[in-house]
Protein backbone atom coordinates (compact mmCIF):
# COMPACT_ATOMS: atom_id res chain seq x y z
CA UNK A 1 0.00 0.00 0.00
CA UNK A 2 2.04 2.88 -1.25
CA UNK A 3 -0.84 5.37 -1.50
CA UNK A 4 -2.73 7.16 1.26
CA UNK A 5 -5.07 5.10 3.40
CA UNK A 6 -8.58 4.97 2.05
CA UNK A 7 -11.26 6.81 4.03
CA UNK A 8 -13.33 4.24 5.93
CA UNK A 9 -16.05 6.61 7.15
CA UNK A 10 -19.43 6.45 5.42
CA UNK A 11 -20.36 9.22 3.04
CA UNK A 12 -22.97 10.65 5.43
CA UNK A 13 -20.42 10.83 8.25
CA UNK A 14 -18.00 12.69 5.97
CA UNK A 15 -20.79 15.10 5.00
CA UNK A 16 -21.58 15.68 8.67
CA UNK A 17 -17.90 16.40 9.29
CA UNK A 18 -17.96 19.01 6.51
CA UNK A 19 -21.19 20.47 7.89
CA UNK A 20 -19.77 20.74 11.41
CA UNK A 21 -16.57 22.29 10.08
CA UNK A 22 -18.57 24.89 8.13
CA UNK A 23 -20.42 25.72 11.37
CA UNK A 24 -17.07 26.46 13.10
CA UNK A 25 -17.01 23.21 15.09
CA UNK A 26 -13.53 21.90 14.24
CA UNK A 27 -13.25 19.45 17.16
CA UNK A 28 -15.83 17.03 18.50
CA UNK A 29 -15.98 13.56 19.97
CA UNK A 30 -15.96 10.59 17.61
CA UNK A 31 -19.51 9.47 18.42
CA UNK A 32 -21.12 12.84 17.56
CA UNK A 33 -21.61 12.09 13.82
CA UNK A 34 -23.10 8.69 14.69
CA UNK A 35 -25.52 10.31 17.15
CA UNK A 36 -26.54 12.92 14.58
CA UNK A 37 -27.06 10.25 11.92
CA UNK A 38 -29.17 8.17 14.31
CA UNK A 39 -31.27 11.20 15.21
CA UNK A 40 -31.78 12.13 11.55
CA UNK A 41 -32.74 8.55 10.66
CA UNK A 42 -35.27 8.32 13.50
CA UNK A 43 -36.75 11.74 12.66
CA UNK A 44 -37.11 10.97 8.95
CA UNK A 45 -38.56 7.50 9.61
CA UNK A 46 -41.19 8.80 12.04
CA UNK A 47 -42.07 11.70 9.72
CA UNK A 48 -42.55 9.29 6.81
CA UNK A 49 -44.73 7.04 8.97
CA UNK A 50 -46.88 10.05 9.85
CA UNK A 51 -47.00 10.94 6.14
CA UNK A 52 -48.33 7.45 5.39
CA UNK A 53 -51.11 7.99 7.94
CA UNK A 54 -52.07 11.27 6.22
CA UNK A 55 -51.94 9.57 2.81
CA UNK A 56 -54.28 6.80 4.00
CA UNK A 57 -56.60 9.43 5.45
CA UNK A 58 -56.77 11.11 2.02
CA UNK A 59 -57.50 7.68 0.47
CA UNK A 60 -54.69 8.26 -2.02
CA UNK A 61 -52.53 5.56 -3.56
CA UNK A 62 -49.25 7.53 -3.46
CA UNK A 63 -47.62 9.80 -0.93
CA UNK A 64 -47.61 13.45 -1.87
CA UNK A 65 -45.45 16.37 -0.71
CA UNK A 66 -48.51 17.76 1.06
CA UNK A 67 -48.56 14.61 3.24
CA UNK A 68 -44.92 15.13 4.19
CA UNK A 69 -45.44 18.87 4.83
CA UNK A 70 -48.42 18.10 7.04
CA UNK A 71 -46.41 15.48 8.97
CA UNK A 72 -43.54 17.93 9.49
CA UNK A 73 -45.96 20.66 10.63
CA UNK A 74 -47.59 18.22 13.06
CA UNK A 75 -44.18 17.32 14.50
CA UNK A 76 -43.15 20.95 14.80
CA UNK A 77 -46.23 21.77 16.87
CA UNK A 78 -45.03 19.60 19.76
CA UNK A 79 -41.30 19.06 19.13
CA UNK A 80 -38.29 21.37 18.87
CA UNK A 81 -39.78 24.09 21.01
CA UNK A 82 -37.55 27.01 21.72
CA UNK A 83 -37.00 28.63 25.07
CA UNK A 84 -39.82 30.80 26.40
CA UNK A 85 -39.41 34.54 25.89
CA UNK A 86 -37.22 36.38 28.38
CA UNK A 87 -40.06 38.74 29.33
CA UNK A 88 -42.27 35.79 30.27
CA UNK A 89 -39.53 34.30 32.45
CA UNK A 90 -38.89 37.66 34.15
CA UNK A 91 -42.60 38.06 34.88
CA UNK A 92 -42.77 34.53 36.28
CA UNK A 93 -39.68 35.11 38.44
CA UNK A 94 -41.06 38.42 39.74
CA UNK A 95 -44.34 36.77 40.68
CA UNK A 96 -42.53 33.98 42.50
CA UNK A 97 -40.16 36.36 44.30
CA UNK A 98 -43.01 38.56 45.57
CA UNK A 99 -43.87 35.90 48.11
CA UNK A 100 -41.61 36.16 51.15
CA UNK A 101 -39.73 33.19 52.45
CA UNK A 102 -41.10 31.73 55.68
CA UNK A 103 -39.37 33.05 58.82
CA UNK A 104 -36.74 30.90 60.42
CA UNK A 105 -38.13 29.44 63.64
CA UNK A 106 -36.30 29.83 66.95
CA UNK A 107 -35.66 26.11 67.11
CA UNK A 108 -34.01 25.69 63.74
CA UNK A 109 -31.10 23.37 63.17
CA UNK A 110 -30.09 20.14 64.79
CA UNK A 111 -31.81 19.37 68.09
CA UNK A 112 -29.28 18.39 70.75
CA UNK A 113 -29.79 17.41 74.38
CA UNK A 114 -28.68 19.81 77.13
CA UNK A 115 -25.00 20.77 77.14
CA UNK A 116 -24.13 18.62 80.16
CA UNK A 117 -25.12 15.47 78.22
CA UNK A 118 -23.22 16.38 75.06
CA UNK A 119 -19.60 15.90 74.19
CA UNK A 120 -19.50 19.26 72.47
CA UNK A 121 -17.68 21.14 75.23
CA UNK A 122 -14.22 22.53 74.61
CA UNK A 123 -11.53 19.88 74.95
CA UNK A 124 -8.84 20.63 77.49
CA UNK A 125 -5.33 19.33 77.95
CA UNK A 126 -2.76 19.89 80.65
CA UNK A 127 -0.19 22.39 79.55
CA UNK A 128 3.23 20.84 79.22
CA UNK A 129 5.63 22.38 81.66
CA UNK A 130 9.17 22.97 80.56
CA UNK A 131 11.85 20.74 82.10
CA UNK A 132 13.44 23.70 83.89
CA UNK A 133 10.23 24.42 85.81
CA UNK A 134 9.88 20.85 87.12
CA UNK A 135 11.49 19.70 90.36
CA UNK A 136 14.29 17.14 90.06
CA UNK A 137 12.09 14.27 91.31
CA UNK A 138 9.50 14.98 88.63
CA UNK A 139 12.14 15.16 85.93
CA UNK A 140 13.48 11.76 86.96
CA UNK A 141 9.97 10.32 87.00
CA UNK A 142 9.22 11.68 83.54
CA UNK A 143 12.42 10.14 82.25
CA UNK A 144 11.22 6.75 83.46
CA UNK A 145 13.63 6.26 86.33
CA UNK A 146 13.54 2.95 88.20
CA UNK A 147 11.78 1.26 85.26
CA UNK A 148 8.37 2.77 86.10
CA UNK A 149 6.00 4.55 83.79
CA UNK A 150 7.26 8.09 83.61
CA UNK A 151 3.86 9.82 83.63
CA UNK A 152 2.48 7.66 86.46
CA UNK A 153 5.59 8.22 88.57
CA UNK A 154 5.45 11.97 87.96
CA UNK A 155 1.81 12.05 88.95
CA UNK A 156 2.54 10.08 92.10
CA UNK A 157 5.40 12.38 93.13
CA UNK A 158 3.37 15.53 92.47
CA UNK A 159 0.33 14.21 94.30
CA UNK A 160 -1.77 14.25 91.11
CA UNK A 161 -4.54 11.76 90.48
CA UNK A 162 -3.73 9.02 87.97
CA UNK A 163 -6.07 7.30 85.56
CA UNK A 164 -5.95 4.16 87.69
CA UNK A 165 -7.24 6.18 90.64
CA UNK A 166 -10.15 7.49 88.57
CA UNK A 167 -11.00 4.02 87.33
CA UNK A 168 -10.89 2.63 90.87
CA UNK A 169 -13.31 5.33 92.04
CA UNK A 170 -15.65 4.53 89.15
CA UNK A 171 -15.59 0.85 90.09
CA UNK A 172 -16.55 1.74 93.66
CA UNK A 173 -19.52 3.78 92.40
CA UNK A 174 -20.80 0.92 90.27
mmCIF file of C-alpha atoms in Angstrom:
data_model
loop_
_atom_site.group_PDB
_atom_site.id
_atom_site.type_symbol
_atom_site.label_atom_id
_atom_site.label_comp_id
_atom_site.label_asym_id
_atom_site.label_seq_id
_atom_site.Cartn_x
_atom_site.Cartn_y
_atom_site.Cartn_z
ATOM 1 C CA UNK A 1 0.000 0.000 0.000
ATOM 2 C CA UNK A 2 2.040 2.878 -1.248
ATOM 3 C CA UNK A 3 -0.837 5.370 -1.502
ATOM 4 C CA UNK A 4 -2.725 7.164 1.260
ATOM 5 C CA UNK A 5 -5.071 5.097 3.401
ATOM 6 C CA UNK A 6 -8.579 4.967 2.054
ATOM 7 C CA UNK A 7 -11.260 6.809 4.034
ATOM 8 C CA UNK A 8 -13.327 4.240 5.934
ATOM 9 C CA UNK A 9 -16.051 6.613 7.150
ATOM 10 C CA UNK A 10 -19.431 6.447 5.420
ATOM 11 C CA UNK A 11 -20.358 9.218 3.039
ATOM 12 C CA UNK A 12 -22.972 10.650 5.432
ATOM 13 C CA UNK A 13 -20.421 10.833 8.252
ATOM 14 C CA UNK A 14 -17.996 12.687 5.971
ATOM 15 C CA UNK A 15 -20.789 15.096 5.004
ATOM 16 C CA UNK A 16 -21.578 15.682 8.665
ATOM 17 C CA UNK A 17 -17.897 16.398 9.287
ATOM 18 C CA UNK A 18 -17.956 19.011 6.513
ATOM 19 C CA UNK A 19 -21.190 20.473 7.886
ATOM 20 C CA UNK A 20 -19.768 20.738 11.413
ATOM 21 C CA UNK A 21 -16.569 22.293 10.082
ATOM 22 C CA UNK A 22 -18.572 24.886 8.132
ATOM 23 C CA UNK A 23 -20.422 25.723 11.367
ATOM 24 C CA UNK A 24 -17.068 26.461 13.099
ATOM 25 C CA UNK A 25 -17.013 23.205 15.089
ATOM 26 C CA UNK A 26 -13.534 21.896 14.237
ATOM 27 C CA UNK A 27 -13.247 19.453 17.156
ATOM 28 C CA UNK A 28 -15.827 17.034 18.504
ATOM 29 C CA UNK A 29 -15.980 13.557 19.972
ATOM 30 C CA UNK A 30 -15.961 10.588 17.612
ATOM 31 C CA UNK A 31 -19.513 9.472 18.419
ATOM 32 C CA UNK A 32 -21.120 12.840 17.560
ATOM 33 C CA UNK A 33 -21.611 12.087 13.823
ATOM 34 C CA UNK A 34 -23.098 8.691 14.691
ATOM 35 C CA UNK A 35 -25.524 10.310 17.147
ATOM 36 C CA UNK A 36 -26.544 12.917 14.582
ATOM 37 C CA UNK A 37 -27.061 10.246 11.917
ATOM 38 C CA UNK A 38 -29.171 8.166 14.309
ATOM 39 C CA UNK A 39 -31.269 11.205 15.209
ATOM 40 C CA UNK A 40 -31.776 12.125 11.549
ATOM 41 C CA UNK A 41 -32.737 8.547 10.660
ATOM 42 C CA UNK A 42 -35.273 8.321 13.497
ATOM 43 C CA UNK A 43 -36.748 11.738 12.664
ATOM 44 C CA UNK A 44 -37.114 10.973 8.950
ATOM 45 C CA UNK A 45 -38.557 7.500 9.614
ATOM 46 C CA UNK A 46 -41.192 8.795 12.042
ATOM 47 C CA UNK A 47 -42.071 11.695 9.717
ATOM 48 C CA UNK A 48 -42.554 9.291 6.805
ATOM 49 C CA UNK A 49 -44.735 7.044 8.974
ATOM 50 C CA UNK A 50 -46.877 10.053 9.851
ATOM 51 C CA UNK A 51 -47.005 10.944 6.141
ATOM 52 C CA UNK A 52 -48.335 7.451 5.391
ATOM 53 C CA UNK A 53 -51.115 7.995 7.936
ATOM 54 C CA UNK A 54 -52.068 11.267 6.224
ATOM 55 C CA UNK A 55 -51.938 9.565 2.810
ATOM 56 C CA UNK A 56 -54.284 6.804 4.001
ATOM 57 C CA UNK A 57 -56.602 9.426 5.449
ATOM 58 C CA UNK A 58 -56.768 11.108 2.017
ATOM 59 C CA UNK A 59 -57.496 7.682 0.471
ATOM 60 C CA UNK A 60 -54.693 8.261 -2.022
ATOM 61 C CA UNK A 61 -52.529 5.557 -3.557
ATOM 62 C CA UNK A 62 -49.249 7.533 -3.460
ATOM 63 C CA UNK A 63 -47.625 9.797 -0.928
ATOM 64 C CA UNK A 64 -47.613 13.452 -1.868
ATOM 65 C CA UNK A 65 -45.453 16.370 -0.713
ATOM 66 C CA UNK A 66 -48.508 17.759 1.065
ATOM 67 C CA UNK A 67 -48.556 14.609 3.237
ATOM 68 C CA UNK A 68 -44.919 15.131 4.193
ATOM 69 C CA UNK A 69 -45.438 18.868 4.831
ATOM 70 C CA UNK A 70 -48.425 18.097 7.045
ATOM 71 C CA UNK A 71 -46.414 15.481 8.975
ATOM 72 C CA UNK A 72 -43.540 17.932 9.487
ATOM 73 C CA UNK A 73 -45.963 20.657 10.628
ATOM 74 C CA UNK A 74 -47.595 18.223 13.064
ATOM 75 C CA UNK A 75 -44.180 17.321 14.502
ATOM 76 C CA UNK A 76 -43.146 20.948 14.800
ATOM 77 C CA UNK A 77 -46.227 21.769 16.872
ATOM 78 C CA UNK A 78 -45.028 19.601 19.760
ATOM 79 C CA UNK A 79 -41.303 19.059 19.130
ATOM 80 C CA UNK A 80 -38.294 21.373 18.869
ATOM 81 C CA UNK A 81 -39.783 24.090 21.006
ATOM 82 C CA UNK A 82 -37.553 27.014 21.722
ATOM 83 C CA UNK A 83 -37.003 28.631 25.070
ATOM 84 C CA UNK A 84 -39.822 30.801 26.400
ATOM 85 C CA UNK A 85 -39.406 34.543 25.885
ATOM 86 C CA UNK A 86 -37.224 36.377 28.383
ATOM 87 C CA UNK A 87 -40.064 38.741 29.330
ATOM 88 C CA UNK A 88 -42.267 35.793 30.273
ATOM 89 C CA UNK A 89 -39.531 34.300 32.452
ATOM 90 C CA UNK A 90 -38.891 37.665 34.154
ATOM 91 C CA UNK A 91 -42.604 38.055 34.879
ATOM 92 C CA UNK A 92 -42.771 34.529 36.276
ATOM 93 C CA UNK A 93 -39.684 35.114 38.444
ATOM 94 C CA UNK A 94 -41.063 38.424 39.738
ATOM 95 C CA UNK A 95 -44.338 36.771 40.677
ATOM 96 C CA UNK A 96 -42.532 33.985 42.502
ATOM 97 C CA UNK A 97 -40.163 36.356 44.302
ATOM 98 C CA UNK A 98 -43.009 38.562 45.565
ATOM 99 C CA UNK A 99 -43.871 35.901 48.110
ATOM 100 C CA UNK A 100 -41.609 36.164 51.146
ATOM 101 C CA UNK A 101 -39.731 33.190 52.454
ATOM 102 C CA UNK A 102 -41.102 31.729 55.682
ATOM 103 C CA UNK A 103 -39.373 33.045 58.815
ATOM 104 C CA UNK A 104 -36.738 30.896 60.419
ATOM 105 C CA UNK A 105 -38.126 29.442 63.642
ATOM 106 C CA UNK A 106 -36.304 29.831 66.948
ATOM 107 C CA UNK A 107 -35.656 26.110 67.114
ATOM 108 C CA UNK A 108 -34.008 25.694 63.737
ATOM 109 C CA UNK A 109 -31.097 23.375 63.170
ATOM 110 C CA UNK A 110 -30.088 20.142 64.785
ATOM 111 C CA UNK A 111 -31.815 19.369 68.089
ATOM 112 C CA UNK A 112 -29.277 18.392 70.751
ATOM 113 C CA UNK A 113 -29.787 17.406 74.384
ATOM 114 C CA UNK A 114 -28.682 19.814 77.126
ATOM 115 C CA UNK A 115 -25.005 20.768 77.144
ATOM 116 C CA UNK A 116 -24.128 18.620 80.161
ATOM 117 C CA UNK A 117 -25.125 15.475 78.221
ATOM 118 C CA UNK A 118 -23.219 16.379 75.056
ATOM 119 C CA UNK A 119 -19.599 15.897 74.186
ATOM 120 C CA UNK A 120 -19.502 19.263 72.468
ATOM 121 C CA UNK A 121 -17.681 21.143 75.229
ATOM 122 C CA UNK A 122 -14.224 22.529 74.607
ATOM 123 C CA UNK A 123 -11.530 19.883 74.950
ATOM 124 C CA UNK A 124 -8.841 20.630 77.487
ATOM 125 C CA UNK A 125 -5.332 19.334 77.947
ATOM 126 C CA UNK A 126 -2.760 19.895 80.652
ATOM 127 C CA UNK A 127 -0.189 22.388 79.554
ATOM 128 C CA UNK A 128 3.229 20.840 79.217
ATOM 129 C CA UNK A 129 5.633 22.378 81.656
ATOM 130 C CA UNK A 130 9.168 22.974 80.561
ATOM 131 C CA UNK A 131 11.845 20.736 82.096
ATOM 132 C CA UNK A 132 13.439 23.700 83.887
ATOM 133 C CA UNK A 133 10.233 24.422 85.812
ATOM 134 C CA UNK A 134 9.881 20.852 87.124
ATOM 135 C CA UNK A 135 11.487 19.699 90.361
ATOM 136 C CA UNK A 136 14.290 17.142 90.060
ATOM 137 C CA UNK A 137 12.086 14.275 91.309
ATOM 138 C CA UNK A 138 9.503 14.982 88.634
ATOM 139 C CA UNK A 139 12.142 15.156 85.933
ATOM 140 C CA UNK A 140 13.480 11.760 86.962
ATOM 141 C CA UNK A 141 9.967 10.317 87.001
ATOM 142 C CA UNK A 142 9.223 11.679 83.537
ATOM 143 C CA UNK A 143 12.417 10.137 82.248
ATOM 144 C CA UNK A 144 11.220 6.745 83.458
ATOM 145 C CA UNK A 145 13.633 6.263 86.334
ATOM 146 C CA UNK A 146 13.544 2.948 88.200
ATOM 147 C CA UNK A 147 11.775 1.259 85.261
ATOM 148 C CA UNK A 148 8.373 2.768 86.096
ATOM 149 C CA UNK A 149 6.002 4.549 83.793
ATOM 150 C CA UNK A 150 7.256 8.095 83.614
ATOM 151 C CA UNK A 151 3.856 9.823 83.633
ATOM 152 C CA UNK A 152 2.480 7.663 86.463
ATOM 153 C CA UNK A 153 5.591 8.224 88.565
ATOM 154 C CA UNK A 154 5.454 11.968 87.958
ATOM 155 C CA UNK A 155 1.810 12.048 88.952
ATOM 156 C CA UNK A 156 2.545 10.079 92.100
ATOM 157 C CA UNK A 157 5.402 12.379 93.130
ATOM 158 C CA UNK A 158 3.368 15.530 92.466
ATOM 159 C CA UNK A 159 0.327 14.207 94.301
ATOM 160 C CA UNK A 160 -1.769 14.250 91.114
ATOM 161 C CA UNK A 161 -4.541 11.759 90.483
ATOM 162 C CA UNK A 162 -3.734 9.020 87.968
ATOM 163 C CA UNK A 163 -6.065 7.297 85.560
ATOM 164 C CA UNK A 164 -5.954 4.162 87.688
ATOM 165 C CA UNK A 165 -7.244 6.181 90.642
ATOM 166 C CA UNK A 166 -10.146 7.489 88.574
ATOM 167 C CA UNK A 167 -10.999 4.017 87.328
ATOM 168 C CA UNK A 168 -10.885 2.634 90.871
ATOM 169 C CA UNK A 169 -13.308 5.334 92.037
ATOM 170 C CA UNK A 170 -15.650 4.527 89.152
ATOM 171 C CA UNK A 171 -15.594 0.850 90.086
ATOM 172 C CA UNK A 172 -16.555 1.740 93.658
ATOM 173 C CA UNK A 173 -19.524 3.783 92.397
ATOM 174 C CA UNK A 174 -20.802 0.923 90.269
#
